[in-house]
GROMACS .gro file of C-alpha atoms in nm:
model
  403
    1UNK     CA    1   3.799  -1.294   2.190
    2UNK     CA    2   4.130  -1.353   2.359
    3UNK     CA    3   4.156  -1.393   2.751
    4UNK     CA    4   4.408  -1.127   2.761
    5UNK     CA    5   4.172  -0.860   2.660
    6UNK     CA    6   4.090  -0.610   2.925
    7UNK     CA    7   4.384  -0.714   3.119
    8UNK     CA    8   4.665  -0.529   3.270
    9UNK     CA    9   5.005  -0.619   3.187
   10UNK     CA   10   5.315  -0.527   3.336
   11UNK     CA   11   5.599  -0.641   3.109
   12UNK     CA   12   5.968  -0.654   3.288
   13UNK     CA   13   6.253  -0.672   3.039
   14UNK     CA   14   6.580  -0.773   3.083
   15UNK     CA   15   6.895  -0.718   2.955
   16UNK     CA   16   6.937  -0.978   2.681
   17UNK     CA   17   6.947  -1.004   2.318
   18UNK     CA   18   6.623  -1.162   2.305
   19UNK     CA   19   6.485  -0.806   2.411
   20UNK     CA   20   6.414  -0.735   2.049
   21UNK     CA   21   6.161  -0.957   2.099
   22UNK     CA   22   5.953  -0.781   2.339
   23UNK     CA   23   5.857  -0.553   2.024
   24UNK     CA   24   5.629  -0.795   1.862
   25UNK     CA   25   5.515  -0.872   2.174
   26UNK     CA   26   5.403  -0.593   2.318
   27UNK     CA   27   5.192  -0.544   1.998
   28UNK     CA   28   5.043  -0.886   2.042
   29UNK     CA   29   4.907  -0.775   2.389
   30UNK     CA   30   4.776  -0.491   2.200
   31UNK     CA   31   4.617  -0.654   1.903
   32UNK     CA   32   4.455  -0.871   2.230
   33UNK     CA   33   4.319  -0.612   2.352
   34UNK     CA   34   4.528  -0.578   2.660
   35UNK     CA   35   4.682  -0.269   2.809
   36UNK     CA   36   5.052  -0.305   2.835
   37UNK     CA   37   5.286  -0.094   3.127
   38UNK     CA   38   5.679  -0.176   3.073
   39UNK     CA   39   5.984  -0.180   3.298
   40UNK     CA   40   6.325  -0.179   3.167
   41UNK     CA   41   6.630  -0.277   3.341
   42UNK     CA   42   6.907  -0.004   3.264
   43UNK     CA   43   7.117  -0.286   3.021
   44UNK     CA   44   6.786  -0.374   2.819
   45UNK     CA   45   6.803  -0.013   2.672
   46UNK     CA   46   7.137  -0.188   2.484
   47UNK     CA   47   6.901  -0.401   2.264
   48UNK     CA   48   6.559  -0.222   2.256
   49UNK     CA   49   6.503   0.158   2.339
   50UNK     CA   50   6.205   0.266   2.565
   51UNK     CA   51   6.063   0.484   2.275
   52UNK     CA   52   5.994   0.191   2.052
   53UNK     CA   53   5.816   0.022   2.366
   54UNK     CA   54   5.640   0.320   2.477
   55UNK     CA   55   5.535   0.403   2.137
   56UNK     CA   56   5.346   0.016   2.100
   57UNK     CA   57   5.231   0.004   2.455
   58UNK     CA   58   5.102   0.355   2.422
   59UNK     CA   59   5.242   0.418   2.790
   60UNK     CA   60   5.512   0.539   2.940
   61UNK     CA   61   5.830   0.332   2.996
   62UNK     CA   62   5.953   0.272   3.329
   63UNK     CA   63   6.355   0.214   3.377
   64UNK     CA   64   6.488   0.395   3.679
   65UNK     CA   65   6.291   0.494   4.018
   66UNK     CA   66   6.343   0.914   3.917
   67UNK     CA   67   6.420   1.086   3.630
   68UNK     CA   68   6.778   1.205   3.745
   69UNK     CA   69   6.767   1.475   3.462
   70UNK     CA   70   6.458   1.649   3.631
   71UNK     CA   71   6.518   1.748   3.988
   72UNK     CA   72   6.132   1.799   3.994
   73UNK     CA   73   6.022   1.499   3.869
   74UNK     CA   74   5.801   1.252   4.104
   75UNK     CA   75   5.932   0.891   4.161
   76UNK     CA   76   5.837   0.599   3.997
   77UNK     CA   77   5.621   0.373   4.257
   78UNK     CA   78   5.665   0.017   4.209
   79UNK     CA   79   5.432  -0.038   4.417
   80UNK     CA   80   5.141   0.115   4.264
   81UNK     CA   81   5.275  -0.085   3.927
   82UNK     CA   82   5.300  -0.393   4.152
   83UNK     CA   83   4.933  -0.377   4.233
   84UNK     CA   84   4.765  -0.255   3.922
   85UNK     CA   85   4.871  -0.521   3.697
   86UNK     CA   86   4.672  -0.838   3.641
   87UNK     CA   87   4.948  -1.003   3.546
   88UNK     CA   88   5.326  -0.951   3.529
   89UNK     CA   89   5.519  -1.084   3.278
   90UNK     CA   90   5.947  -1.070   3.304
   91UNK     CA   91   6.109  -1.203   2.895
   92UNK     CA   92   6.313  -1.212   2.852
   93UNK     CA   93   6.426  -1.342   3.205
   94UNK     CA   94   6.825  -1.371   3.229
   95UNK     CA   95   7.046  -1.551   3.436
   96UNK     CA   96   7.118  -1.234   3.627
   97UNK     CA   97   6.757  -1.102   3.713
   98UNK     CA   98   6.610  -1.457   3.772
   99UNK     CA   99   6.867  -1.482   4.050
  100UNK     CA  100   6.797  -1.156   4.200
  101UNK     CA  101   6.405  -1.272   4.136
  102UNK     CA  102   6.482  -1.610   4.371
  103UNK     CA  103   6.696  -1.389   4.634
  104UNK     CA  104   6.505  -1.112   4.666
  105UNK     CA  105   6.844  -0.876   4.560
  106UNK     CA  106   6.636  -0.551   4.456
  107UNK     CA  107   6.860  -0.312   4.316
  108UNK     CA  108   6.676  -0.181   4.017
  109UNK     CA  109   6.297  -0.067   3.954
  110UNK     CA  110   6.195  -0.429   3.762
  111UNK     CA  111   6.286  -0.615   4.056
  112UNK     CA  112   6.159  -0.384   4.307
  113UNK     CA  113   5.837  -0.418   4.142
  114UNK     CA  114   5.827  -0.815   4.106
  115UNK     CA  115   5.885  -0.803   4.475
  116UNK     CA  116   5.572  -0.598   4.529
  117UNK     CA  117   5.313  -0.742   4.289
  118UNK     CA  118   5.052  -0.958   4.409
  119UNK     CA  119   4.937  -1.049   4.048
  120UNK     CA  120   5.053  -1.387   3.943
  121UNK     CA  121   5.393  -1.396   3.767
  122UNK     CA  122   5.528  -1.541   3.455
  123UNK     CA  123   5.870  -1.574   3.353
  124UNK     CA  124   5.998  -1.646   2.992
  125UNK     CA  125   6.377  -1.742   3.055
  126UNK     CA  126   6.620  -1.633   2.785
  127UNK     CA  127   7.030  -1.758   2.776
  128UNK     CA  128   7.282  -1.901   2.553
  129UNK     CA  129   7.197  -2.338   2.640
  130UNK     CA  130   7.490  -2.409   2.885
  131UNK     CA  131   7.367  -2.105   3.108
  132UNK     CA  132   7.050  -2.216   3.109
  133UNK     CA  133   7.139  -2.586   3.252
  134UNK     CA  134   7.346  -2.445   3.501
  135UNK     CA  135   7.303  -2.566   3.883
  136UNK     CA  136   7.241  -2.202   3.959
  137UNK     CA  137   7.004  -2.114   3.724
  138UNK     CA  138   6.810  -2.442   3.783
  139UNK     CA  139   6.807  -2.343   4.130
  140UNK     CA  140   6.651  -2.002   4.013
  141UNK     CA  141   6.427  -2.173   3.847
  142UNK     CA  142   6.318  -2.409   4.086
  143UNK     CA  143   6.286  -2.135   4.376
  144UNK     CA  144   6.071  -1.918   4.162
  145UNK     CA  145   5.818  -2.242   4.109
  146UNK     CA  146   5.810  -2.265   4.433
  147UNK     CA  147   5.743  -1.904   4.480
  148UNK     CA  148   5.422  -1.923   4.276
  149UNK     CA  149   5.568  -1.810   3.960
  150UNK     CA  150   5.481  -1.974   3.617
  151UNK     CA  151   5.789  -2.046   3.368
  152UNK     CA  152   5.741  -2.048   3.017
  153UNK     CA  153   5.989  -2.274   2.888
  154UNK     CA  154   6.243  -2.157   2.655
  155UNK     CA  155   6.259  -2.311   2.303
  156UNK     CA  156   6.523  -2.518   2.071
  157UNK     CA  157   6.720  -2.307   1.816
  158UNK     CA  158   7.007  -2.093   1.702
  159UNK     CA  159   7.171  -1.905   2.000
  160UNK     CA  160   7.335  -1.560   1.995
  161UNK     CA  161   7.661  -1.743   2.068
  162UNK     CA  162   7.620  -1.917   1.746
  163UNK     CA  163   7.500  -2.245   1.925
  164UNK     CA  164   7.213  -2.415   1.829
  165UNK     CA  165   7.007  -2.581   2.164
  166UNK     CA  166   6.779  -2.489   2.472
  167UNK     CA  167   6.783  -2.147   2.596
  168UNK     CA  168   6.601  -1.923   2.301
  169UNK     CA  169   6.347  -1.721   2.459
  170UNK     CA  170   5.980  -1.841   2.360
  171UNK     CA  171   5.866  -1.678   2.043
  172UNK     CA  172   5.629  -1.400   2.091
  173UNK     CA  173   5.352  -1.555   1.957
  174UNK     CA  174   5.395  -1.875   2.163
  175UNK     CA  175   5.416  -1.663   2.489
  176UNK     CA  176   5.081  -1.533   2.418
  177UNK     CA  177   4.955  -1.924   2.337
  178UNK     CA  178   5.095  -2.000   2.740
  179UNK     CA  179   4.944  -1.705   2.883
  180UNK     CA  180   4.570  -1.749   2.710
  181UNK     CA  181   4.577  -2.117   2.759
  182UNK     CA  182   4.688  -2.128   3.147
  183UNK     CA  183   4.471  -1.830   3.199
  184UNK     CA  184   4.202  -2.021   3.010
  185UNK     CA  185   4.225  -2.344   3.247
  186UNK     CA  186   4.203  -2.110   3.575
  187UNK     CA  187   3.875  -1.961   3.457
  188UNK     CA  188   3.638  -2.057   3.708
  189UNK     CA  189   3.328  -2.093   3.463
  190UNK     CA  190   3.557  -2.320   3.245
  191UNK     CA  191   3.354  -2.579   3.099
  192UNK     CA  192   3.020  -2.487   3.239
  193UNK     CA  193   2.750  -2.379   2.958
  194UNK     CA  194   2.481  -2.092   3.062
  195UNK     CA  195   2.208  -1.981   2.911
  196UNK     CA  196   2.090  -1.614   2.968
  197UNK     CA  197   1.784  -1.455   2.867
  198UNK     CA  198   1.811  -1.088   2.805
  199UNK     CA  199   1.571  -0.833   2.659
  200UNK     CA  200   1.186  -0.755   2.577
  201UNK     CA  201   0.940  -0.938   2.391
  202UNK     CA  202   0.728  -0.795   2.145
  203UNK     CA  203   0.385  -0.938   2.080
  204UNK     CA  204   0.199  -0.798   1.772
  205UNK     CA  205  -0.099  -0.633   1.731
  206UNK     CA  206  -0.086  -0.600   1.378
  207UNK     CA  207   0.214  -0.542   1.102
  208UNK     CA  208   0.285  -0.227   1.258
  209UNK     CA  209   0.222  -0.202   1.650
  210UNK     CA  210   0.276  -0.462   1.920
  211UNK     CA  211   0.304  -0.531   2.293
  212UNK     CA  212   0.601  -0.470   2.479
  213UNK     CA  213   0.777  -0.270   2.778
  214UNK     CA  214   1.058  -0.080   2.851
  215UNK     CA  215   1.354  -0.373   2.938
  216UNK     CA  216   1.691  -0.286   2.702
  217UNK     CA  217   1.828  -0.585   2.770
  218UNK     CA  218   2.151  -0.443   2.914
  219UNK     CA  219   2.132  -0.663   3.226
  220UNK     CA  220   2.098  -1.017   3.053
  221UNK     CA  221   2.410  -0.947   2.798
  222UNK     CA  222   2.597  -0.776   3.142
  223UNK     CA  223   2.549  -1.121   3.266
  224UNK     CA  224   2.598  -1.342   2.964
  225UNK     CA  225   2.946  -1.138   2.870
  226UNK     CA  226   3.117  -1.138   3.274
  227UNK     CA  227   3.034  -1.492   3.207
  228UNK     CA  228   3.211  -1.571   2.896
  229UNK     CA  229   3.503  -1.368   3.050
  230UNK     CA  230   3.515  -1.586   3.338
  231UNK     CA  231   3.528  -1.908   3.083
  232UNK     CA  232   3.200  -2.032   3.012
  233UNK     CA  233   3.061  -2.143   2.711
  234UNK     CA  234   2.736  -1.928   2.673
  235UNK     CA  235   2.428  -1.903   2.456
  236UNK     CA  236   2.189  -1.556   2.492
  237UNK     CA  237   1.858  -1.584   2.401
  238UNK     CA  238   1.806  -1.194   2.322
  239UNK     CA  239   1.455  -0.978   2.246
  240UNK     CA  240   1.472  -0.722   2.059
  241UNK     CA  241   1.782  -0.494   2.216
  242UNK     CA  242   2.053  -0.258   2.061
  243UNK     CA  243   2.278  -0.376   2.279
  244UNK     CA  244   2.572  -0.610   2.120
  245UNK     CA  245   2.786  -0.827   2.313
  246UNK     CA  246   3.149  -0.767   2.385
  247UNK     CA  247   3.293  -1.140   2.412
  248UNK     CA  248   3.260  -1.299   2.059
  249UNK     CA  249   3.238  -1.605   2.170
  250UNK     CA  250   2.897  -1.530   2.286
  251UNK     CA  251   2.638  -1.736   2.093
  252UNK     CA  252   2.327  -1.508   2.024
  253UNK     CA  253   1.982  -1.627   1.921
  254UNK     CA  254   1.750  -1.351   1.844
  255UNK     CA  255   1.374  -1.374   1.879
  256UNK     CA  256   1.096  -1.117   1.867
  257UNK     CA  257   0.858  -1.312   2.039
  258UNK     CA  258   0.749  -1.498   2.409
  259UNK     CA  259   0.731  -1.812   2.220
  260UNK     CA  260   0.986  -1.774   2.011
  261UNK     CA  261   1.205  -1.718   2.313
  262UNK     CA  262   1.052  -2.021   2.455
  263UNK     CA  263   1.090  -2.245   2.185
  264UNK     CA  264   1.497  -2.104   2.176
  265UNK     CA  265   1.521  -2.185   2.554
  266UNK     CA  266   1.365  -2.532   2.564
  267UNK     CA  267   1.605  -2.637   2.264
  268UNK     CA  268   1.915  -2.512   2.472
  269UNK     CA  269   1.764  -2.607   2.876
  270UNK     CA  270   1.909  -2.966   2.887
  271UNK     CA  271   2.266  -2.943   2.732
  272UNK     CA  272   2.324  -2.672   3.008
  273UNK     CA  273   2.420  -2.625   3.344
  274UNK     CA  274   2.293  -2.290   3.450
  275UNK     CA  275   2.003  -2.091   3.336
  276UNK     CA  276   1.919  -1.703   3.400
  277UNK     CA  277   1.629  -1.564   3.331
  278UNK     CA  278   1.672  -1.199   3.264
  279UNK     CA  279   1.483  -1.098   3.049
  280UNK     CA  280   1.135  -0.930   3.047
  281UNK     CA  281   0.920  -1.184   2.870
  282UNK     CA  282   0.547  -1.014   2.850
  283UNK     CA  283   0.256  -1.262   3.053
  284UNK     CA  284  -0.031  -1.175   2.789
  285UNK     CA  285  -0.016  -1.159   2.359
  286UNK     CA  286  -0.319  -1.047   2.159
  287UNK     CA  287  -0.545  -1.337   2.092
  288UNK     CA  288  -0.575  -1.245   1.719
  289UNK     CA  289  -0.297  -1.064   1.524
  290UNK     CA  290  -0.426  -0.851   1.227
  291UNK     CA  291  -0.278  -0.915   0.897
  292UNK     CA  292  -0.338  -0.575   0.837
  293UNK     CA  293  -0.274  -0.284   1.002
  294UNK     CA  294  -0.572  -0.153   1.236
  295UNK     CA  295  -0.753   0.139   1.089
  296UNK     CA  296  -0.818   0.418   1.330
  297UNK     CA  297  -1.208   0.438   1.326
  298UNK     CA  298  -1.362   0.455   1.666
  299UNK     CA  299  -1.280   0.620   1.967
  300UNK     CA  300  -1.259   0.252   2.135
  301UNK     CA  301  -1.083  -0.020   2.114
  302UNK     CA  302  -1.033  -0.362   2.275
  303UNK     CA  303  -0.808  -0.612   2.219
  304UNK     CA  304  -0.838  -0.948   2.341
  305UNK     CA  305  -0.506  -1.114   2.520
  306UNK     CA  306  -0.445  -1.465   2.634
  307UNK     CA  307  -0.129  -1.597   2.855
  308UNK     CA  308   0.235  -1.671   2.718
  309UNK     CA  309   0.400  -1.948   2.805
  310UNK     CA  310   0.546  -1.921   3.136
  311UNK     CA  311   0.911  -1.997   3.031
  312UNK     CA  312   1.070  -1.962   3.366
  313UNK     CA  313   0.827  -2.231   3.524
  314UNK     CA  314   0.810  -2.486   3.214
  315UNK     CA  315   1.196  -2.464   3.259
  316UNK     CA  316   1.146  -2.531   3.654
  317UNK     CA  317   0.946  -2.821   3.555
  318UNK     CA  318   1.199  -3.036   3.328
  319UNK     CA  319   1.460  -2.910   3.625
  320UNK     CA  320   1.720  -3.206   3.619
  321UNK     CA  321   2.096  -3.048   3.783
  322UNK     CA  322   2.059  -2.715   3.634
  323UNK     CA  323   2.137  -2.416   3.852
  324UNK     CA  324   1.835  -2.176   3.782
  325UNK     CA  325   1.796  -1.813   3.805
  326UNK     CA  326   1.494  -1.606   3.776
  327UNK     CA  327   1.434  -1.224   3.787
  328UNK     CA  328   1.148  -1.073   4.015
  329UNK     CA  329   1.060  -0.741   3.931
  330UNK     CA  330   0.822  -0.615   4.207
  331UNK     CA  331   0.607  -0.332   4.322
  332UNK     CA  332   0.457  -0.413   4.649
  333UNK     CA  333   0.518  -0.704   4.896
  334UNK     CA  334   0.849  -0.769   4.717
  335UNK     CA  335   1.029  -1.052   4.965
  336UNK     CA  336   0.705  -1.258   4.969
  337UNK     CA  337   0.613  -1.254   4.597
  338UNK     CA  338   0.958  -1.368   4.537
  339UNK     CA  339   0.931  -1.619   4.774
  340UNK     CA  340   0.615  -1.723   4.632
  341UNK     CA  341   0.814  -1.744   4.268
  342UNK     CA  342   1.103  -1.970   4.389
  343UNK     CA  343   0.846  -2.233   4.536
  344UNK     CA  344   0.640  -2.224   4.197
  345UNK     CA  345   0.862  -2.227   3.960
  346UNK     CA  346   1.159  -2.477   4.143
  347UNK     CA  347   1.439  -2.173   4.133
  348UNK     CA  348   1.765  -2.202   4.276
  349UNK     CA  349   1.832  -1.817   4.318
  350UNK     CA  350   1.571  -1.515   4.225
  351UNK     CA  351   1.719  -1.159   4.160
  352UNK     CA  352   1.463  -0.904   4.286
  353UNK     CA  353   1.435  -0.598   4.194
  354UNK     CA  354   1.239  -0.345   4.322
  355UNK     CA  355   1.048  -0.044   4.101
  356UNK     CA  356   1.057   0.182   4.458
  357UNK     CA  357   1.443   0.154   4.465
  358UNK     CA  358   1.607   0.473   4.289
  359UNK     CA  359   1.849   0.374   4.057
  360UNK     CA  360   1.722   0.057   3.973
  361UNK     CA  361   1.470  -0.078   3.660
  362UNK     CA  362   1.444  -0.056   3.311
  363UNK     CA  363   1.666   0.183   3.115
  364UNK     CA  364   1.914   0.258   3.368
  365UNK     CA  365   2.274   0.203   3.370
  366UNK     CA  366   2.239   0.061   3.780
  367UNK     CA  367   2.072  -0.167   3.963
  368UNK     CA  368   1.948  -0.269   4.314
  369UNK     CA  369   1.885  -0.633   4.337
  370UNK     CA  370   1.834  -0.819   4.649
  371UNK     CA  371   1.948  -1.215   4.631
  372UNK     CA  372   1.663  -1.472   4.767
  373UNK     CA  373   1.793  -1.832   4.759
  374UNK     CA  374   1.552  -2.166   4.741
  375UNK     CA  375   1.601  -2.228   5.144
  376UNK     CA  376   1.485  -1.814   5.156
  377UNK     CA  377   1.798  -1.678   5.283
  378UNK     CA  378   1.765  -1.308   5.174
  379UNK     CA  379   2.082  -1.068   5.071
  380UNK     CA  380   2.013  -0.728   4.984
  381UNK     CA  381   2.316  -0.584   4.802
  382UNK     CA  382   2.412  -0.193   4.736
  383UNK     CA  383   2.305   0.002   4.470
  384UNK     CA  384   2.559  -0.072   4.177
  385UNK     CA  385   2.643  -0.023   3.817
  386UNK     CA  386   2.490  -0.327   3.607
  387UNK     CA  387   2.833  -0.493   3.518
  388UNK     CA  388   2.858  -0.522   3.877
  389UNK     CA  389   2.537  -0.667   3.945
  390UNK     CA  390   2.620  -0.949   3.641
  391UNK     CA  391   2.971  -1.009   3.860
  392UNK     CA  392   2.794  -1.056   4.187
  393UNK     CA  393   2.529  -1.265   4.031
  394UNK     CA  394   2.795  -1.507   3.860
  395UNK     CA  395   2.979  -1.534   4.189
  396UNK     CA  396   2.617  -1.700   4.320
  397UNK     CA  397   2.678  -1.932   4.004
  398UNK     CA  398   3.081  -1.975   4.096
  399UNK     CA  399   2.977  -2.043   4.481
  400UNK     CA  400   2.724  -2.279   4.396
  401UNK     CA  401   2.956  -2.554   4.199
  402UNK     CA  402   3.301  -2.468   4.399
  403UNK     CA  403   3.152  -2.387   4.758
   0.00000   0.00000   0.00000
């Protein structure tokens, strides 16, 4: 899954020839999985019109700050665009509007907008080869570095002049190789592996019933897909769930069972650096499984359990670096059963979760969790959606290596 997807993009063109470009590229965003605004300067509309744009981008385009044709019509904020991109992207960049980018001369909506966004900025530059080595646009270019602003470099080849040399706006298709790979290397997860348990497990009884409670697993592959987003390399160890993740690059391991899931995790526990325990792994099996299924022939019946494995603790246990994470879900003297967990079981961070909370538990899209570190310093957060829960919970994870 590409970096770009889910992100907001606010693409500035120019007026250049290499607008024709911004075609293909605005259907690359797409294809990523991006959504796409445009802003046209009033000379771009020469080599591109704003119905082929806003027919890929599936938005409105953007050119002037009113429609002068409707006296009714509301104005176009550039602020609001400013601040709802992610990222804003200018290609091609000419001569003209990367000087009014480095001086701050705002006298058309793109510029306007540049000058209000607080999402980081990339620039492809675009110019026949003896503007684009020009003192003056070198200065452009050099002020806009300095700025904060990310150049893409333009490429080698035939000019609209008919020259052949530096100055051809990046291909489309190399723009989106920049943008994934320097949004890649920001990640703040990059190059950390997690594992993340999510789900039930379902201990049999015989062929047809089993053991097992009401978890979905929504929480654990919240967790384990806001952490591929945010760049690391991540392996879920799922019970059974009909949940699917989002971020292919997820690797999934299925398993039915608590030792199957603990036979999955101790195979994965060294070669990482963070561990979360979400899911709901049941304490007691049947002793004896039937190989057939159980008639119904008395009005009693008793089955005889013995103890899982205690994954969470075995994994304490062979603790080397690894930042761990365990789940408490609690009915009565929450804080000090969870403090009572971290000791035992050599946890970094527990999650608790409370059954007398509304909104939180099994089967519901939100959660109230209350962080409870290893030196007991307790945060109780707000009721939020899930999703949220997974970002505040990976922040814990981002704090711990960066803090």
């Amino acid at each position: 899954m590409s970096v770009l997807n889910g992100k907001k993009i606010l693409l500035g063109v120019s007026g250049g020839i290499a607008a024709y470009k911004t075609a293909s590229l605005v259907r690359l965003f797409i294809k990523a999985g991006a959504h796409v605004q445009v802003i046209m300067t009033p000379a771009s509309k020469d080599f591109v019109t704003p119905l082929t744009l806003s027919t890929l981008s599936k938005n409105p385009v953007y050119s002037t700050f009113y429609n002068e044709d409707d006296q009714n019509a509301e104005w176009n904020n550039h602020v609001e665009l400013g601040l709802w991109a992610d990222l804003m992207l200018i290609a091609p960049a000419t001569a003209n509007t990367l000087s009014k980018m480095a001086n701050g001369n705002c006298d058309n909506l793109l510029i306007a907008t540049y000058l209000s966004a607080k999402c980081p900025v990339y620039f492809a530059p675009a110019m026949d080869l003896d503007m684009y080595k020009h003192p003056s646009t070198i200065a452009s270019f050099s002020a806009l570095k300095q700025f904060g602003n990310s150049m893409i470099p333009a490429e080698n080849g035939e000019l609209a002049s008919g020259l052949s040399g530096e100055g051809r706006m990046a291909e489309p298709e190399n723009i989106i190789a920049f943008l994934e790979a320097d949004l890649e290397s920001k990640l703040p997860l990059k190059g950390k592996k997690i594992l993340i348990t999510a789900g039930p497990t379902y201990e049999a009884i015989d062929p047809v019933r089993f053991i097992g409670n009401h978890s979905s697993g929504k929480m654990g592959f919240d967790i384990a897909n806001e952490a591929a987003n945010l760049g690391a390399s991540v392996i879920l160890v799922s019970g059974p769930t009909n949940f699917k993740v989002r971020n292919t690059s997820i690797e999934v391991v299925n398993v039915m069972t608590a030792q199957e899931m603990f036979d999955a995790c101790h195979l994965y526990f060294n070669d990482v650096d963070v561990a979360i325990a979400a899911a709901a792994v049941a304490d007691y099996r049947p002793k004896e499984v039937a190989l057939q299924k159980i008639k119904k022939t008395s009005q009693e019946f008793s089955i005889e359990l013995e103890k899982t494995k205690d994954i969470l603790l075995s994994l304490g246990e062979i603790k080397k670096n690894q930042f761990l994470i365990g789940f408490a879900l609690e009915t009565e003297n929450e804080i000090e059963n969870a403090k009572l967990k971290i000791q035992k079981k050599n946890l970094d961070l527990i999650v608790l979760n409370s059954l007398q909370d509304k909104g939180a538990g099994f089967k519901m899209p939100t959660n109230k969790v209350t962080f409870i570190s290893k030196d007991f310093k307790i945060e109780p957060m707000d009721l939020k959606s899930k999703e949220s829960v997974a970002v505040d919970i990976l922040n814990k994870v981002i704090e711990h290596f960066y803090a």
